[in-house]
Amino acid sequence: MKFAYRFSNLLGTVYRRGNLNFTHDGNSVISPVGNRVTVFDLKNNKSDTLPLATRYNVKCVGLSPDGCLAIIVDEGGDALLVSLVCKSVLHHFHFKGCVHSVSFSPDGRKFVVTKGNIAQMYHAPGKKREFNAFVLDKTYFGPYDETTCIDWTDDSRCFVVGSKDMSTWVFGAERWDNLIYYALGGHKDAIVACFFESCSLDVYTLSQDGALCVWQCDTPPDGLRLMAPRGWRADLLQRDKDVGEDEDQEKETTVRGIAAPTEEEKKGKVKYSRLAKYFFNKEGDFNNLTAAAYHKKTHLLVTGFASGTFHLHELPEFNLIHSLSISDQRISSISINSTGDWIAFGCSGLGQLLVWEWQSESYVLKQQGHFNSMVTLAYSPNGQYIVTGGDDGKVKVWDTLSGFCFITFTEHSSGVTDVTFTATGYVIVTSSMDGTVRAFDLHRYRNFRTFTSPRPTQFSCVAVDSSGEIVSAGAHDSFEVFLWSMQTGRLLDVLSGHEGPISGLSFNPAKCVLASASWDKTVRLWDMYDSWRTKETLSLTSDVLAVAFRPDGAELAVATLNSQIIFWDPESAVQTGSIEGRHDLRAGRKELDKITAKHSAKGKSFTTLCYSADGQNILAGGLSKFVCIYHVKEQILVKKFEISCNHSLDAMEEFLNRRKMTEFGNLALIDQDAGEEDGVAIPLPGVKKGDMSSRHFKPEIRVTSLRFSPTGRCWAATTTEGLLIYSLDARMVFDPFELDTSVTPSRIRAVLHQRDFTKAILMAFRLNERALIQEALESVPQDEVKVVSSSLPEAYVEKVLEFLASSFEVSRHLEFYLLWTQHLLMQHGQKLKPRAGSLLPAVQFLQKSIQRHLDDLSKLCDWNRYNIRYALALSKQRGVKRPPESLGSEEEAAVSEDDEDSLHLLMGAGEEDEEPMLS
């Protein structure tokens, strides 16, 4: 149970590429983030990443009309059928080709995928149990180029498909006599989106050059006639009347469309005519149309452009309602919720996700990850917040409960190299390559201190002592350690002695001793109280890349370039152990590597270290997709986590695919996405337009920073994918403690019935079933909590505190659990003090849970106090006679002064009367 960490959430990345979807109720946005999918609950202000992953980046997501099922398709054509109710994968399927879009029919019985230049219709998996969830029904041919978009009629009788060959095709979902297929032209560029009008066969088509065509159909949806069987089909149908429809559904049929049918084929068929053609682009303001969405009930059309602007139009009159620029990058995806109030925009260039309420013209959600890769992270002392720094120079603070970023600091002008919290948890200190170390205040959200060196230098790491008074930073080019005072902002001293760049700094939590690691193969310990002189110099056999103190300060861990983790006693400067981690990294081979992964692993090493909250284990990561947990005392590998299975990243596989190796070189050098809308333009001879220097590359998988939460229940890693959070698996509930055969649920309830509460609580914790523990604790009367808590053995007090901390997050019995916490700490505080080191994670977890409730309730109480004051002021003001208004300016000023004085008096009276009311 101690190492049962599972992936729980992905922060720092809100959108990569693919289509956005709103859930059935319209309160949540489903966004593809790399090879995972995140659900943003806008009503409850929470984000949750589904515990599943595809082999490549997600290309498109299709949502069933009831909101229970989703089809997630990646770039390789692999599909996952996912239940959004239980958040699990129900079925795997491979479409044998790149799928551009997928869409369910409104009745939920069929779904259509666009693949290559065809559209395929499948029977949607229903509520009945099926061995094969994806049964192909029909294949539709017609377009000559790739198909791009799909839309269904409200009655699920027909669907329309757009293509890059500038044509739009209307297909019948059933074998209609008067509508098998119909081709629509009229555009001069690729079709971006096409939509049916509500309860009609009228079609709107939008092309990339900003043109909108309105097509009117001469037949209503009810006018579609089923094709009667003829010839041998009629005889076969008559013969096999008894056979069910299931067998017919298994047979695949093919519909081949012709762009220019003959006059005989047109007789008695549905006809379309173009009513109007509108243009979005005005003179001199040409932008490519990149995404569009249409809400049929409100007739609202939303279009996004490559310049980052979007338009709202009312159809079919094409009246402009609103226009706004929300980004400087192209809008990749647009979605409208079921009520038509909220519009979601995704910008893949910057990784932005925006939800806009168009009627009030306000943001519901505005999130953006780091533009470049994340470099470093730090947990707040209570584990409630995570701060991250990136190569884009931004510092972002994330709430671990909601998963959202609530503040971004942009004062740094170059990449952020390290971040840390002070002991209070309200100050963030960051170092950057721009030559500054900055301190940010989380109360007022401002940069209140900027530390600089006498000569310009690039800072590679930063550390703050336990009191928060001394700030230290290591230089990358001058090989010095700088010390500043947090109070005054002045430079205190410059520590010289290293002969290489400073790679890491760490303060001893128990003493004011600073450890500095360098590429000169030494770790130096500096005593802050003794004129900052060198206390010890630890010599190693290789360059030092990371250094970390144990939470109690009694041990120092050092990661070196030769893939070793070496442990030292900082008091005696004696090496206490070492771990060889070269074989545990198992680095993959990049597509352009000349040597194998086995040989390249010899040059890999751990670049980040972190002790667990109890100090018994250490977490290590580096240029690999694996994160290792080692037991410090036993010096063995306890568990290894694979942080990603995304093959869209480089260095994921140990062996290269030999089919990519040709006599002319590696096929990986050729950009596979050339010619795509977000890919690189194919450079032809003689072409002078476009960006000749643009290149497509695969980012390499790596772990740049690791941190354990102070609560000990989760750890975080900044990776190429984003900020990954791993938490203890709550589903693994059976973890008994001193269990014997006499402890059973029925026996526990019998003891509760006898009102022997202490015995029942002990038995429940021995069985360690959460529901039974909650039942036993909540059965204790309020006036007996003090007696029961004092009678608990010392070994069980820590377990009760951990249970109370986890219960604060989900239970409504706030006062009852606070009473338990108070009596436990008052009764057993002195006995627990000698074990403060091991109890620290549980106490910090408890503090985090109580602090969250305090923040919520304090805002509510402040608002109530303000309302009470306002009501008291109004009640006092009823009996006050106001002087008549005069026209003179002097008299008006005198009256306003009198009004202010009377209002001041009334507010004072309200404050005086407030005390007995609140008490």
CSV table of N, CA and C in Angstrom, one decimal, residues 808-885:
chain,number,residue,atom,x,y,z
A,808,PHE,N,-11.7,14.9,5.9
A,808,PHE,CA,-12.0,16.3,5.8
A,808,PHE,C,-12.3,16.7,4.4
A,809,GLU,N,-11.7,16.0,3.4
A,809,GLU,CA,-11.9,16.4,2.0
A,809,GLU,C,-13.2,16.0,1.5
A,810,VAL,N,-13.9,15.0,2.1
A,810,VAL,CA,-15.1,14.5,1.5
A,810,VAL,C,-16.3,14.6,2.4
A,811,SER,N,-16.1,14.6,3.7
A,811,SER,CA,-17.2,14.6,4.7
A,811,SER,C,-17.7,16.0,5.0
A,812,ARG,N,-19.0,16.0,5.4
A,812,ARG,CA,-19.6,17.2,5.8
A,812,ARG,C,-19.6,17.4,7.3
A,813,HIS,N,-19.2,16.4,8.0
A,813,HIS,CA,-19.2,16.5,9.5
A,813,HIS,C,-17.9,17.3,10.0
A,814,LEU,N,-17.9,18.5,9.6
A,814,LEU,CA,-16.6,19.3,9.9
A,814,LEU,C,-16.4,19.5,11.4
A,815,GLU,N,-17.4,19.9,12.1
A,815,GLU,CA,-17.2,20.2,13.5
A,815,GLU,C,-16.9,18.9,14.3
A,816,PHE,N,-17.5,17.8,13.9
A,816,PHE,CA,-17.3,16.5,14.6
A,816,PHE,C,-15.9,16.0,14.5
A,817,TYR,N,-15.4,16.1,13.2
A,817,TYR,CA,-14.0,15.7,13.0
A,817,TYR,C,-13.0,16.6,13.6
A,818,LEU,N,-13.3,17.9,13.6
A,818,LEU,CA,-12.4,18.9,14.2
A,818,LEU,C,-12.3,18.6,15.8
A,819,LEU,N,-13.4,18.2,16.3
A,819,LEU,CA,-13.4,17.8,17.8
A,819,LEU,C,-12.5,16.6,18.0
A,820,TRP,N,-12.6,15.6,17.1
A,820,TRP,CA,-11.7,14.5,17.2
A,820,TRP,C,-10.3,14.9,17.1
A,821,THR,N,-10.0,15.7,16.1
A,821,THR,CA,-8.6,16.2,15.9
A,821,THR,C,-8.1,16.9,17.2
A,822,GLN,N,-8.9,17.8,17.7
A,822,GLN,CA,-8.4,18.6,18.9
A,822,GLN,C,-8.2,17.7,20.1
A,823,HIS,N,-9.0,16.8,20.4
A,823,HIS,CA,-8.8,15.9,21.6
A,823,HIS,C,-7.7,15.0,21.4
A,824,LEU,N,-7.5,14.5,20.1
A,824,LEU,CA,-6.3,13.6,19.9
A,824,LEU,C,-5.0,14.3,20.1
A,825,LEU,N,-4.9,15.5,19.5
A,825,LEU,CA,-3.6,16.3,19.7
A,825,LEU,C,-3.4,16.7,21.1
A,826,MET,N,-4.5,17.1,21.8
A,826,MET,CA,-4.3,17.6,23.2
A,826,MET,C,-3.9,16.4,24.1
A,827,GLN,N,-4.5,15.2,23.9
A,827,GLN,CA,-4.3,14.1,24.8
A,827,GLN,C,-3.0,13.4,24.5
A,828,HIS,N,-2.6,13.3,23.2
A,828,HIS,CA,-1.4,12.5,22.9
A,828,HIS,C,-0.3,13.4,22.3
A,829,GLY,N,-0.4,14.7,22.4
A,829,GLY,CA,0.6,15.6,21.8
A,829,GLY,C,2.0,15.3,22.4
A,830,GLN,N,2.1,15.2,23.7
A,830,GLN,CA,3.5,15.0,24.3
A,830,GLN,C,4.1,13.7,24.0
A,831,LYS,N,3.2,12.7,23.9
A,831,LYS,CA,3.7,11.3,23.5
A,831,LYS,C,4.2,11.3,22.1
A,832,LEU,N,3.5,12.0,21.2
A,832,LEU,CA,3.9,12.0,19.8
A,832,LEU,C,5.1,12.9,19.4
A,833,LYS,N,5.4,13.8,20.3
A,833,LYS,CA,6.5,14.7,20.0
A,833,LYS,C,7.8,14.0,19.7
A,834,PRO,N,8.3,12.9,20.4
A,834,PRO,CA,9.5,12.3,20.0
A,834,PRO,C,9.5,11.7,18.6
A,835,ARG,N,8.3,11.4,18.1
A,835,ARG,CA,8.2,10.8,16.8
A,835,ARG,C,7.8,11.8,15.7
A,836,ALA,N,8.2,13.1,16.0
A,836,ALA,CA,7.7,14.2,15.1
A,836,ALA,C,8.1,14.0,13.6
A,837,GLY,N,9.3,13.4,13.4
A,837,GLY,CA,9.8,13.2,12.1
A,837,GLY,C,8.9,12.3,11.2
A,838,SER,N,8.5,11.2,11.8
A,838,SER,CA,7.7,10.2,11.1
A,838,SER,C,6.2,10.6,11.0
A,839,LEU,N,5.8,11.5,12.0
A,839,LEU,CA,4.4,11.9,12.0
A,839,LEU,C,4.2,13.2,11.2
A,840,LEU,N,5.3,13.8,10.7
A,840,LEU,CA,5.2,15.1,10.0
A,840,LEU,C,4.3,15.0,8.7
A,841,PRO,N,4.4,13.9,7.9
A,841,PRO,CA,3.5,13.8,6.7
A,841,PRO,C,2.0,13.8,7.1
A,842,ALA,N,1.6,13.0,8.1
A,842,ALA,CA,0.2,13.0,8.5
A,842,ALA,C,-0.3,14.3,9.1
A,843,VAL,N,0.6,15.0,9.9
A,843,VAL,CA,0.2,16.3,10.4
A,843,VAL,C,0.0,17.3,9.3
A,844,GLN,N,0.9,17.3,8.3
A,844,GLN,CA,0.8,18.3,7.2
A,844,GLN,C,-0.4,18.0,6.3
A,845,PHE,N,-0.7,16.7,6.1
A,845,PHE,CA,-1.9,16.3,5.4
A,845,PHE,C,-3.1,16.8,6.1
A,846,LEU,N,-3.1,16.7,7.5
A,846,LEU,CA,-4.2,17.2,8.3
A,846,LEU,C,-4.3,18.8,8.2
A,847,GLN,N,-3.2,19.4,8.2
A,847,GLN,CA,-3.2,20.9,8.1
A,847,GLN,C,-3.7,21.3,6.8
A,848,LYS,N,-3.3,20.6,5.7
A,848,LYS,CA,-3.7,21.0,4.4
A,848,LYS,C,-5.3,20.9,4.3
A,849,SER,N,-5.8,19.8,4.8
A,849,SER,CA,-7.3,19.7,4.7
A,849,SER,C,-8.0,20.7,5.5
A,850,ILE,N,-7.5,21.0,6.7
A,850,ILE,CA,-8.2,22.0,7.6
A,850,ILE,C,-8.0,23.4,7.0
A,851,GLN,N,-6.9,23.7,6.4
A,851,GLN,CA,-6.6,25.0,5.8
A,851,GLN,C,-7.6,25.3,4.6
A,852,ARG,N,-7.9,24.2,3.9
A,852,ARG,CA,-8.8,24.4,2.7
A,852,ARG,C,-10.2,24.8,3.2
A,853,HIS,N,-10.6,24.2,4.3
A,853,HIS,CA,-11.9,24.5,4.8
A,853,HIS,C,-11.9,25.9,5.4
A,854,LEU,N,-10.8,26.3,6.1
A,854,LEU,CA,-10.6,27.6,6.6
A,854,LEU,C,-10.7,28.7,5.6
A,855,ASP,N,-10.1,28.5,4.4
A,855,ASP,CA,-10.1,29.4,3.3
A,855,ASP,C,-11.5,29.6,2.8
A,856,ASP,N,-12.3,28.5,2.6
A,856,ASP,CA,-13.6,28.6,2.1
A,856,ASP,C,-14.6,29.2,3.1
A,857,LEU,N,-14.5,28.8,4.4
A,857,LEU,CA,-15.4,29.4,5.4
A,857,LEU,C,-15.1,30.8,5.7
A,858,SER,N,-13.8,31.2,5.6
A,858,SER,CA,-13.5,32.6,6.0
A,858,SER,C,-14.0,33.6,4.9
A,859,LYS,N,-14.0,33.2,3.6
A,859,LYS,CA,-14.6,34.0,2.6
A,859,LYS,C,-16.1,34.1,2.8
A,860,LEU,N,-16.8,33.0,3.2
A,860,LEU,CA,-18.2,33.1,3.4
A,860,LEU,C,-18.5,33.9,4.6
A,861,CYS,N,-17.8,33.8,5.7
A,861,CYS,CA,-18.0,34.6,6.9
A,861,CYS,C,-17.8,36.1,6.6
A,862,ASP,N,-16.7,36.4,5.9
A,862,ASP,CA,-16.5,37.8,5.6
A,862,ASP,C,-17.6,38.4,4.8
A,863,TRP,N,-18.1,37.6,3.8
A,863,TRP,CA,-19.3,38.1,3.0
A,863,TRP,C,-20.5,38.3,3.9
A,864,ASN,N,-20.8,37.3,4.8
A,864,ASN,CA,-21.9,37.5,5.7
A,864,ASN,C,-21.8,38.7,6.6
A,865,ARG,N,-20.6,38.9,7.1
A,865,ARG,CA,-20.4,40.0,8.0
A,865,ARG,C,-20.6,41.3,7.3
A,866,TYR,N,-20.2,41.4,6.0
A,866,TYR,CA,-20.4,42.6,5.2
A,866,TYR,C,-21.9,42.8,5.0
A,867,ASN,N,-22.6,41.7,4.7
A,867,ASN,CA,-24.1,41.9,4.5
A,867,ASN,C,-24.8,42.3,5.8
A,868,ILE,N,-24.3,41.8,6.9
A,868,ILE,CA,-25.0,42.2,8.2
A,868,ILE,C,-24.7,43.7,8.5
A,869,ARG,N,-23.5,44.1,8.2
A,869,ARG,CA,-23.2,45.5,8.4
A,869,ARG,C,-24.0,46.4,7.5
A,870,TYR,N,-24.2,46.0,6.3
A,870,TYR,CA,-25.0,46.7,5.3
A,870,TYR,C,-26.4,46.8,5.8
A,871,ALA,N,-27.0,45.7,6.2
A,871,ALA,CA,-28.4,45.7,6.7
A,871,ALA,C,-28.5,46.5,7.9
A,872,LEU,N,-27.6,46.5,8.8
A,872,LEU,CA,-27.6,47.4,10.0
A,872,LEU,C,-27.6,48.8,9.6
A,873,ALA,N,-26.7,49.2,8.7
A,873,ALA,CA,-26.6,50.6,8.3
A,873,ALA,C,-27.9,51.0,7.6
A,874,LEU,N,-28.5,50.2,6.8
A,874,LEU,CA,-29.8,50.6,6.2
A,874,LEU,C,-30.9,50.7,7.2
A,875,SER,N,-30.9,49.8,8.2
A,875,SER,CA,-31.9,50.0,9.3
A,875,SER,C,-31.8,51.2,10.1
A,876,LYS,N,-30.5,51.6,10.4
A,876,LYS,CA,-30.3,52.9,11.1
A,876,LYS,C,-30.6,54.1,10.3
A,877,GLN,N,-30.5,54.0,9.0
A,877,GLN,CA,-30.7,55.1,8.1
A,877,GLN,C,-32.1,55.5,7.8
A,878,ARG,N,-33.0,54.6,8.2
A,878,ARG,CA,-34.5,54.9,8.0
A,878,ARG,C,-34.9,56.1,8.7
A,879,GLY,N,-34.5,56.3,10.0
A,879,GLY,CA,-35.0,57.4,10.8
A,879,GLY,C,-34.3,58.7,10.5
A,880,VAL,N,-33.2,58.7,9.7
A,880,VAL,CA,-32.5,59.9,9.5
A,880,VAL,C,-33.1,60.8,8.4
A,881,LYS,N,-33.4,62.0,8.6
A,881,LYS,CA,-34.0,62.9,7.6
A,881,LYS,C,-32.9,63.5,6.8
A,882,ARG,N,-33.0,63.4,5.5
A,882,ARG,CA,-32.0,64.0,4.6
A,882,ARG,C,-32.4,65.5,4.3
A,883,PRO,N,-31.4,66.4,4.3
A,883,PRO,CA,-31.7,67.8,4.0
A,883,PRO,C,-32.1,67.9,2.5
A,884,PRO,N,-32.9,68.9,2.2
A,884,PRO,CA,-33.3,69.1,0.8
A,884,PRO,C,-32.1,69.4,-0.1
A,885,GLU,N,-32.2,68.9,-1.4
A,885,GLU,CA,-31.1,69.2,-2.3
A,885,GLU,C,-31.1,70.6,-2.8
